[in-house]
Coordinates of C-alpha atoms in Angstrom, one line a residue:
M277 CA 35.5 -203.3 -73.1
H278 CA 38.8 -205.2 -73.2
P279 CA 38.6 -208.0 -75.6
D280 CA 38.9 -210.6 -72.6
I281 CA 36.1 -209.0 -70.7
V282 CA 34.3 -211.1 -68.1
L283 CA 30.7 -210.1 -67.1
T284 CA 29.2 -211.6 -64.0
Q285 CA 25.6 -210.9 -62.7
P286 CA 22.8 -212.7 -61.0
L287 CA 20.5 -215.1 -63.1
T288 CA 23.2 -215.6 -65.9
A289 CA 26.2 -217.7 -66.3
P290 CA 29.5 -215.6 -66.4
V291 CA 30.1 -214.2 -69.9
R292 CA 33.6 -214.2 -71.3
G293 CA 34.9 -212.5 -74.3
M294 CA 33.6 -209.6 -76.5
A295 CA 31.3 -211.5 -78.8
A296 CA 29.9 -213.3 -75.8
A297 CA 29.2 -210.1 -74.2
R298 CA 27.5 -208.7 -77.2
E299 CA 25.2 -211.6 -77.4
E300 CA 24.4 -211.4 -73.6
F301 CA 23.4 -207.8 -74.1
R302 CA 21.1 -208.8 -77.0
R303 CA 19.4 -211.4 -74.8
I304 CA 18.7 -208.7 -72.2
W305 CA 17.3 -206.3 -74.6
R306 CA 15.2 -209.0 -76.2
L307 CA 13.7 -209.6 -72.8
L308 CA 13.4 -205.8 -71.6
P309 CA 13.7 -203.8 -74.9
D310 CA 13.1 -200.4 -73.2
L311 CA 15.7 -201.1 -70.6
R312 CA 17.3 -197.9 -69.3
V313 CA 19.9 -197.2 -66.6
Q314 CA 20.1 -194.3 -64.2
V315 CA 23.5 -193.7 -62.8
D316 CA 23.1 -192.4 -59.2
R317 CA 26.8 -192.2 -58.1
W318 CA 30.2 -193.5 -59.0
R319 CA 33.7 -193.7 -57.6
G320 CA 36.9 -195.0 -59.1
D321 CA 40.5 -194.7 -60.0
S322 CA 42.7 -196.2 -62.9
E323 CA 42.2 -199.7 -61.6
M324 CA 38.7 -200.0 -60.5
V325 CA 35.2 -198.2 -60.7
F326 CA 32.2 -198.7 -58.7
I327 CA 28.8 -197.4 -60.2
E328 CA 25.6 -197.2 -58.1
L329 CA 22.8 -197.5 -60.7
R330 CA 19.1 -198.1 -61.2
P331 CA 18.1 -200.1 -64.1
R332 CA 14.4 -199.7 -65.2
A333 CA 12.1 -201.2 -67.7
H334 CA 8.5 -201.9 -68.5
V335 CA 7.2 -205.5 -68.0
T336 CA 4.1 -205.1 -70.1
R337 CA 2.5 -202.0 -68.5
D338 CA 4.4 -202.3 -65.0
L339 CA 7.5 -200.1 -64.7
I340 CA 9.9 -202.1 -62.7
E341 CA 13.1 -200.6 -61.1
W342 CA 15.9 -202.3 -59.1
P343 CA 19.0 -201.0 -57.4
A344 CA 22.3 -202.4 -58.7
I345 CA 26.0 -201.8 -58.3
D346 CA 28.6 -202.6 -60.8
R347 CA 32.3 -203.2 -59.9
I348 CA 34.5 -202.8 -62.9
V349 CA 38.1 -203.7 -63.0
L350 CA 40.2 -201.9 -65.5
R351 CA 43.2 -203.0 -67.6
D352 CA 44.8 -200.6 -69.9
G353 CA 41.8 -198.1 -69.5
K354 CA 39.4 -200.9 -70.6
A355 CA 36.9 -202.9 -68.5
I356 CA 38.4 -206.5 -68.2
E357 CA 35.9 -207.6 -65.6
R358 CA 32.4 -206.4 -64.4
M359 CA 30.6 -207.8 -61.6
T360 CA 27.0 -206.4 -61.1
Y361 CA 25.5 -207.0 -57.7
F362 CA 21.6 -206.8 -57.6
D363 CA 18.7 -208.7 -56.0
P364 CA 16.9 -210.5 -58.9
L365 CA 13.7 -211.2 -56.8
P366 CA 11.8 -208.1 -57.8
L367 CA 12.2 -209.2 -61.5
L368 CA 11.1 -212.6 -61.2
P369 CA 7.5 -211.9 -60.1
A370 CA 7.0 -209.1 -62.4
I371 CA 7.8 -211.5 -65.3
L372 CA 6.0 -214.5 -63.8
K373 CA 2.9 -212.3 -63.3
H374 CA 2.5 -211.8 -67.0
P375 CA 2.2 -215.0 -69.0
S376 CA 2.6 -212.9 -72.3
L377 CA 6.3 -212.5 -71.2
W378 CA 7.0 -216.3 -70.5
R379 CA 7.9 -217.0 -74.2
R380 CA 10.0 -213.9 -74.6
W381 CA 11.8 -214.6 -71.3
C382 CA 12.7 -218.2 -72.5
I383 CA 13.7 -217.1 -75.8
S384 CA 15.8 -214.1 -74.6
G385 CA 18.3 -216.8 -73.0
A386 CA 17.8 -214.9 -69.5
A387 CA 15.6 -217.7 -68.3
R388 CA 18.4 -219.8 -66.9
P389 CA 18.8 -219.1 -63.2
W390 CA 19.5 -222.9 -62.5
R391 CA 22.4 -222.8 -64.9
T392 CA 24.4 -219.9 -63.7
G393 CA 27.8 -221.5 -63.9
H394 CA 29.0 -219.2 -61.1
R395 CA 32.1 -220.1 -59.2
I396 CA 33.5 -218.5 -56.1
A397 CA 36.3 -216.8 -58.1
D398 CA 33.6 -215.1 -60.1
Y399 CA 32.6 -213.2 -56.9
T400 CA 36.3 -212.6 -55.5
G401 CA 37.8 -210.8 -58.3
Q402 CA 39.8 -213.7 -59.4
A403 CA 37.6 -214.5 -62.4
N404 CA 40.6 -214.3 -64.8
A405 CA 42.9 -216.3 -62.4
T406 CA 44.2 -219.7 -63.6
E407 CA 42.0 -222.6 -62.0
N408 CA 43.6 -225.7 -60.6

């Protein structure tokens, strides 16, 4: 990843910079410690890559899986911007169904859908553009 990486996905605020990206991945793995991703297909060139994938993890005994697409913008061969598209609705009932996960969800930092901080620029590929 590029040092100025911007990561954007549902349920979380945009993440800017390498240190923030590392912390965001730690939060996700605190919530879903056995998270694995199956890559189904990808296409790209030297400027942009699209990856069709299926994350999966156990929520207590239930295995949940959801389709996702990553759009990765490259600069000098490194990811400068990653936008993940997926429907978070399958995840929320799985978490809410298991009260034993609620505390882990809260302390993971992932439990903040009301504070996403997303802007239109995050969805239009303009995340690194100067704001007015």
